[in-house]
Coordinates of C-alpha atoms in Angstrom, one line a residue:
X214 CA 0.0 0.0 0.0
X215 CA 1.5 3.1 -0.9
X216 CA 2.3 6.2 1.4
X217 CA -1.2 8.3 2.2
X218 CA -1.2 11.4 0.9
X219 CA -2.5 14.4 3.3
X220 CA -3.1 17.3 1.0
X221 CA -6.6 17.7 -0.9
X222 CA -8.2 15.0 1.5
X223 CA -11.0 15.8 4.1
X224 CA -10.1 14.4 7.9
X225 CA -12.5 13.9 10.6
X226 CA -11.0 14.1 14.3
X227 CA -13.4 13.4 17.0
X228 CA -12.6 14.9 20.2
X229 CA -10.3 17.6 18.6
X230 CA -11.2 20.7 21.7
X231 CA -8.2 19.0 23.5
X232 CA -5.3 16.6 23.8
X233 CA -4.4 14.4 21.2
X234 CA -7.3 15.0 19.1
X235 CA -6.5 19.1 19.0
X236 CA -3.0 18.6 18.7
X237 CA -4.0 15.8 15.0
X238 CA -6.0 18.6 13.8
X239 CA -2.8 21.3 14.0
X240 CA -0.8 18.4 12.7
X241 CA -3.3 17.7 9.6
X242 CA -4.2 21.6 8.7
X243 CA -0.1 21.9 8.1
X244 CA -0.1 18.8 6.1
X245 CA -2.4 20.2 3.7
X246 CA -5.9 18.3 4.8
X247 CA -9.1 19.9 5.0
X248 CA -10.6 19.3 8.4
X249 CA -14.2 17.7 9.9
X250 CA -13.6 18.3 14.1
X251 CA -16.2 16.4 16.4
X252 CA -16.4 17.7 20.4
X253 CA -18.8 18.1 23.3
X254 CA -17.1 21.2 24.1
X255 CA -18.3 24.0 22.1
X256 CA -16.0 26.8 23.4
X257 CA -12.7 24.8 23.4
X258 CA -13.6 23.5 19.6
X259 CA -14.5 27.0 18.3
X260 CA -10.9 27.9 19.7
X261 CA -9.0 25.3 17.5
X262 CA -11.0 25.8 14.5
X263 CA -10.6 30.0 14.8
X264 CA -6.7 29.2 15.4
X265 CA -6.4 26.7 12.9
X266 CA -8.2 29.3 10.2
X267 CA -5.9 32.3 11.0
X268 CA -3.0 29.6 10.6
X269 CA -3.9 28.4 7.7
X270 CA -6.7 29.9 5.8
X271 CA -6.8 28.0 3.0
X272 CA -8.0 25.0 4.8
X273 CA -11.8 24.5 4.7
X274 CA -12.7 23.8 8.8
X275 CA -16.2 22.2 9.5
X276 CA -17.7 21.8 13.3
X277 CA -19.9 19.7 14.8
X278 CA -21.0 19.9 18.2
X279 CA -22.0 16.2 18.8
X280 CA -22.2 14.2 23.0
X281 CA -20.9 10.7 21.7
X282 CA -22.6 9.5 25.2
X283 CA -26.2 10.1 23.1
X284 CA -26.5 7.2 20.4
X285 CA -29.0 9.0 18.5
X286 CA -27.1 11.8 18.7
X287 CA -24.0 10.2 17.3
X288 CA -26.1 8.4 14.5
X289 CA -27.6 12.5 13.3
X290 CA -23.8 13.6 13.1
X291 CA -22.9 10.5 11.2
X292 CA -25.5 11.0 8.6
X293 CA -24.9 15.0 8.4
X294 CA -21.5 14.4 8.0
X295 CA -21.9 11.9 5.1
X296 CA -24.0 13.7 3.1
X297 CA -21.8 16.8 3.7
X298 CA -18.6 14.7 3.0
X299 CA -19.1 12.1 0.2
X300 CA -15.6 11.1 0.1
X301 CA -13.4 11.0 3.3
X302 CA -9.7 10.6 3.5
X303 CA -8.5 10.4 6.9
X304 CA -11.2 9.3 9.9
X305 CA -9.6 9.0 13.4
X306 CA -11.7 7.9 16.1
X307 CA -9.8 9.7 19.1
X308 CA -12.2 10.9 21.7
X309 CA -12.4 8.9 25.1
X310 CA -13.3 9.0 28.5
X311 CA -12.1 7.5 31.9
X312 CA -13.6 6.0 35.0
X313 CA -12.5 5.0 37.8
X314 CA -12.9 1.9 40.0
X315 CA -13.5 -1.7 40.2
X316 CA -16.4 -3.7 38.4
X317 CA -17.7 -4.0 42.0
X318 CA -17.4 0.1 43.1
X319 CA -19.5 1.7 39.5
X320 CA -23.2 1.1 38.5
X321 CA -23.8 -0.8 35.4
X322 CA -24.6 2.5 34.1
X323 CA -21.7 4.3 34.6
X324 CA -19.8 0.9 33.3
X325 CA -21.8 1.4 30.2
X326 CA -21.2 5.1 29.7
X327 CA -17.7 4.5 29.1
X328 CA -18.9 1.3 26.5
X329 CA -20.8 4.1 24.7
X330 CA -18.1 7.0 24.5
X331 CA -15.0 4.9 24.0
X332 CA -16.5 2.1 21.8
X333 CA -19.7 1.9 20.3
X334 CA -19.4 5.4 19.1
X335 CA -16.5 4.0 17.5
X336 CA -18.6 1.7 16.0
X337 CA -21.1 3.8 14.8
X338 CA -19.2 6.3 13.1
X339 CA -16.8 4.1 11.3
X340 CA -20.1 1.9 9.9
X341 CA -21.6 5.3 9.0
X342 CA -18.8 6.8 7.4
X343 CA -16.8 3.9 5.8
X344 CA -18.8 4.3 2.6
X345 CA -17.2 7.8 1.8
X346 CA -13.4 6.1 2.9
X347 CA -14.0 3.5 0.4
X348 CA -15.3 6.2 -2.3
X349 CA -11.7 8.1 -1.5
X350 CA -8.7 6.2 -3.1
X351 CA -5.8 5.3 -0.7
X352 CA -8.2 6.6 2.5
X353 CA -6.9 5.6 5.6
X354 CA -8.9 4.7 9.2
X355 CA -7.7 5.4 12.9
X356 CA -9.0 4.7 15.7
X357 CA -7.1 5.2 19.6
X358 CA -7.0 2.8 21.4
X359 CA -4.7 2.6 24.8
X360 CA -2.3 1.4 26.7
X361 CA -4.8 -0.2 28.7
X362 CA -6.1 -1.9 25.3
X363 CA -2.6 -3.5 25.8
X364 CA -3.1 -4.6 29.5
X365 CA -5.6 -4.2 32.1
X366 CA -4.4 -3.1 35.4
X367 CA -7.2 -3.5 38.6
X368 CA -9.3 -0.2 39.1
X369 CA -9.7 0.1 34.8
X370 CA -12.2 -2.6 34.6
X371 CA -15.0 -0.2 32.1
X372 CA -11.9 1.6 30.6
X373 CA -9.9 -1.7 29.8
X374 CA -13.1 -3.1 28.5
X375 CA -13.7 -0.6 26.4
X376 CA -10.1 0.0 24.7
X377 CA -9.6 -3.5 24.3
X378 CA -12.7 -3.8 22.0
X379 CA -11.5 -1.1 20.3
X380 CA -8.2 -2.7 19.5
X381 CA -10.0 -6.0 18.3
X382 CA -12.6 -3.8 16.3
X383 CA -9.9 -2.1 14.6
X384 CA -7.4 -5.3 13.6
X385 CA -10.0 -7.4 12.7
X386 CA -11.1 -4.2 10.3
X387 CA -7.9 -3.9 9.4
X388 CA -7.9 -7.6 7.5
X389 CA -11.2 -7.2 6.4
X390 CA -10.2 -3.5 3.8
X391 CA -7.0 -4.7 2.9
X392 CA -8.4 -5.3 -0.7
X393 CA -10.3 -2.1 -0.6
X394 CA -7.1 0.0 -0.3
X395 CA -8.4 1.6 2.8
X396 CA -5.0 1.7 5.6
X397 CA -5.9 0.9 9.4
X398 CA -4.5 1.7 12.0
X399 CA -4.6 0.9 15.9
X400 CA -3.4 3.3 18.4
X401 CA -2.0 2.7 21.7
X402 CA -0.6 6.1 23.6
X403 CA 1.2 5.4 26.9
X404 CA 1.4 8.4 29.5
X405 CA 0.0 12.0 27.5
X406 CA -0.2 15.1 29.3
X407 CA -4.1 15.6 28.8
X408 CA -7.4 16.4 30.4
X409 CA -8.3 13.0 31.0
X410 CA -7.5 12.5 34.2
X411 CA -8.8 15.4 35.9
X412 CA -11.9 15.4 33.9
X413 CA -12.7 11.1 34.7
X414 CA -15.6 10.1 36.5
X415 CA -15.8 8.4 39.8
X416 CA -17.4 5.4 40.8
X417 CA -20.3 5.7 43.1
X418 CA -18.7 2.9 45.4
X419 CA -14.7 4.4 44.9
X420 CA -13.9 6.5 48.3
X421 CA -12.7 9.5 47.5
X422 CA -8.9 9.3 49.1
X423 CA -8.5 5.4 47.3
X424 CA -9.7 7.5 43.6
X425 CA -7.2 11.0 44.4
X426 CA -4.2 8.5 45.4
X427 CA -4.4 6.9 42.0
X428 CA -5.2 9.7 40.3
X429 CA -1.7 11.2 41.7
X430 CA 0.0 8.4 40.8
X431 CA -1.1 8.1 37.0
X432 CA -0.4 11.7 36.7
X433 CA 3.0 11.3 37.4
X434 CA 3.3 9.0 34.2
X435 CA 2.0 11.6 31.7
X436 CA 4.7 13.4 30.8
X437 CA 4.7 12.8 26.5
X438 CA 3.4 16.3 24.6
X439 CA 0.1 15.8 23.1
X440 CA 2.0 17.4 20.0
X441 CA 4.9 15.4 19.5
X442 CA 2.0 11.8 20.5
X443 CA 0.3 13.3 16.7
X444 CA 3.1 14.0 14.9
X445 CA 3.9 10.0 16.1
X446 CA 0.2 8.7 15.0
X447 CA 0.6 10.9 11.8
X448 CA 3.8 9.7 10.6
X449 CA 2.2 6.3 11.2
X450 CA -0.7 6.9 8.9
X451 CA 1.7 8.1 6.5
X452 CA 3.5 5.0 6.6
X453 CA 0.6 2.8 7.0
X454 CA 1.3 1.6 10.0
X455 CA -0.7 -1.6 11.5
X456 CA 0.0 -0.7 14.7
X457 CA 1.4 2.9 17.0
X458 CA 2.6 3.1 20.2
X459 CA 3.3 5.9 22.1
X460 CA 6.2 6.5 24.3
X461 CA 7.9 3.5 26.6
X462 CA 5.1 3.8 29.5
X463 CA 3.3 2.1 26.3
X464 CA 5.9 0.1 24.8
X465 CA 7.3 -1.7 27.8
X466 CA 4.1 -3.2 29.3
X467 CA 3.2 -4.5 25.8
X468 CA 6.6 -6.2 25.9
X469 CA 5.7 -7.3 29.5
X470 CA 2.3 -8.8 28.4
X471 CA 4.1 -10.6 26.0
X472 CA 6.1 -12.0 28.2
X473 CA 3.8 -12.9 31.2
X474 CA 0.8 -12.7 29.9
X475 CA -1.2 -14.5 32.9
X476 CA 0.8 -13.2 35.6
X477 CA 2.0 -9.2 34.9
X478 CA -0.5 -8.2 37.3
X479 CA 1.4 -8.9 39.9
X480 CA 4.2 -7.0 38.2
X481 CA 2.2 -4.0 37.6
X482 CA 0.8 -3.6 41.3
X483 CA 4.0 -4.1 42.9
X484 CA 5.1 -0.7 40.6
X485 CA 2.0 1.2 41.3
X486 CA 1.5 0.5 44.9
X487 CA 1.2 3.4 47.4
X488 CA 2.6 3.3 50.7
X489 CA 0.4 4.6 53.4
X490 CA 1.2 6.1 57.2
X491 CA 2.4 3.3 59.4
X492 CA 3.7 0.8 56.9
X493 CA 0.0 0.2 55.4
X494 CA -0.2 -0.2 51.9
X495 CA -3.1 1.4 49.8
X496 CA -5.4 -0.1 47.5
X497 CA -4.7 -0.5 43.7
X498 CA -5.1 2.9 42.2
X499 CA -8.5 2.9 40.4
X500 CA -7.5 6.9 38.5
X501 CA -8.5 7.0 34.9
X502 CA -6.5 5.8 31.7
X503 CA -3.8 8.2 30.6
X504 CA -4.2 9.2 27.5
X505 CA -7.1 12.0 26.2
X506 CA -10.5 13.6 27.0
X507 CA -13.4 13.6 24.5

């Protein structure tokens, strides 16, 4: 498969107001790419798209306002977006949300939430759309997934869920358009200095001091510049890379998977416990993923 080609071509970013998704949008508008940004947050995405026009005003820059958490919702935007964009280059799938806790500390609707944001949205914008990647020669799909689509530590039972679907959505996609030309690829960023943490849910049953210690913990790891995590994905969808991951917080624990594969849990909470007054230790953390906000 040759090289994709940015220039001329129509992306669509979901969760471009912040994070990773802003930072792909900057990164596409200098590669020549007409832009499609998705958000929640109408104030933040009216602030990239006004930047990204004055930066580049030869770039046509369309909005949409769309909660990925509302199926219908999701579904309207999909169909507006396809008759508005017959033919799409570029779709990348990034926006996400976190929650934290254990299966037993959330409610099966907050559990479900995250499903809806972080998966089936996924799903129902890549069904919707895939028509106009198809009509596009040498189009390419994205879709984020995480370094907890790689393992799944305790406390990241919804967002494990979630990102791991993703991950098996996307390779099993990426077989199946290998003969229509249409590039895949599968995402995994490790620690990325986003929103995401500080914007996660709690669990109804997660006390408060067990959420904030892991929360401080996991924000320790995210230290890699939303910018230089895009130019990463980008330079793998101009390759045509399978598979991207970002920085060695991601890179080591899918070596250590593949290594232990039953057992790295052990390994993991014996490098994320906390140590508490009087030689207690604390629970595993149950703080969000580390990646990006929608």
């Amino acid at each position: 498969m040759r090289d994709f080609v940015f220039p001329g071509g129509t992306a669509v970013v979901t969760g471009a107001a912040s994070g990773i998704g802003e930072a792909l949008a900057y990164g596409l508008a200098r590669r020549g790419a007409d832009l499609v940004l998705l958000d929640r947050d109408a104030e933040r995405l009216d602030a990239v798209a006004a930047a990204i026009r004055v930066a580049h005003p030869d770039r046509r820059i369309d909005t949409h306002l769309v909660d990925l958490a509302d199926a219908d919702a999701t579904d309207r935007a999909a169909t507006e977006l396809r008759r508005r964009h017959p033919r799409i280059r570029l779709l990348v799938n990034n926006a996400g949300v976190a929650l934290g806790g254990r299966f037993d500390q959330v409610t099966l609707d907050e559990f479900l939430w995250v499903i809806e944001i972080n998966f089936r949205s996924v799903v129902r914008l890549t069904h919707a759309l895939l028509p106009a990647l198809k009509a596009e020669p040498g189009a390419h799909l994205v879709n984020i997934s995480s370094l907890f689509g790689l393992i799944a530590p305790a406390g990241q039972t919804a967002y494990s869920a979630s990102k791991f679907a993703v991950r098996g959505f996307t390779e099993a996609l990426r077989h199946e358009l290998v003969d229509d030309g249409v590039g895949v690829t599968s995402v995994h960023p490790g620690g990325i200095r986003t929103r995401i943490a500080a914007s996660a849910r709690v669990g109804s049953g997660v006390p408060r001091e067990e959420f904030e210690a892991g929360r401080q913990q996991f924000e320790k790891l995210l230290s890699i510049d939303p910018a230089k995590a895009a130019e990463v994905i980008l330079r793998g969808v101009r390759r045509r890379r399978g598979r991207v991951l970002i920085g060695w917080s991601a890179k080591l624990p899918d070596l250590l998977v593949r290594l232990a594969p039953a057992s790295y849990g052990r390994i993991l909470a014996l490098g994320t416990r906390v140590r508490m007054p009087a030689g207690r230790t604390a629970p595993e953390p149950v703080a969000p993923g580390p990646e990006r906000s929608a």
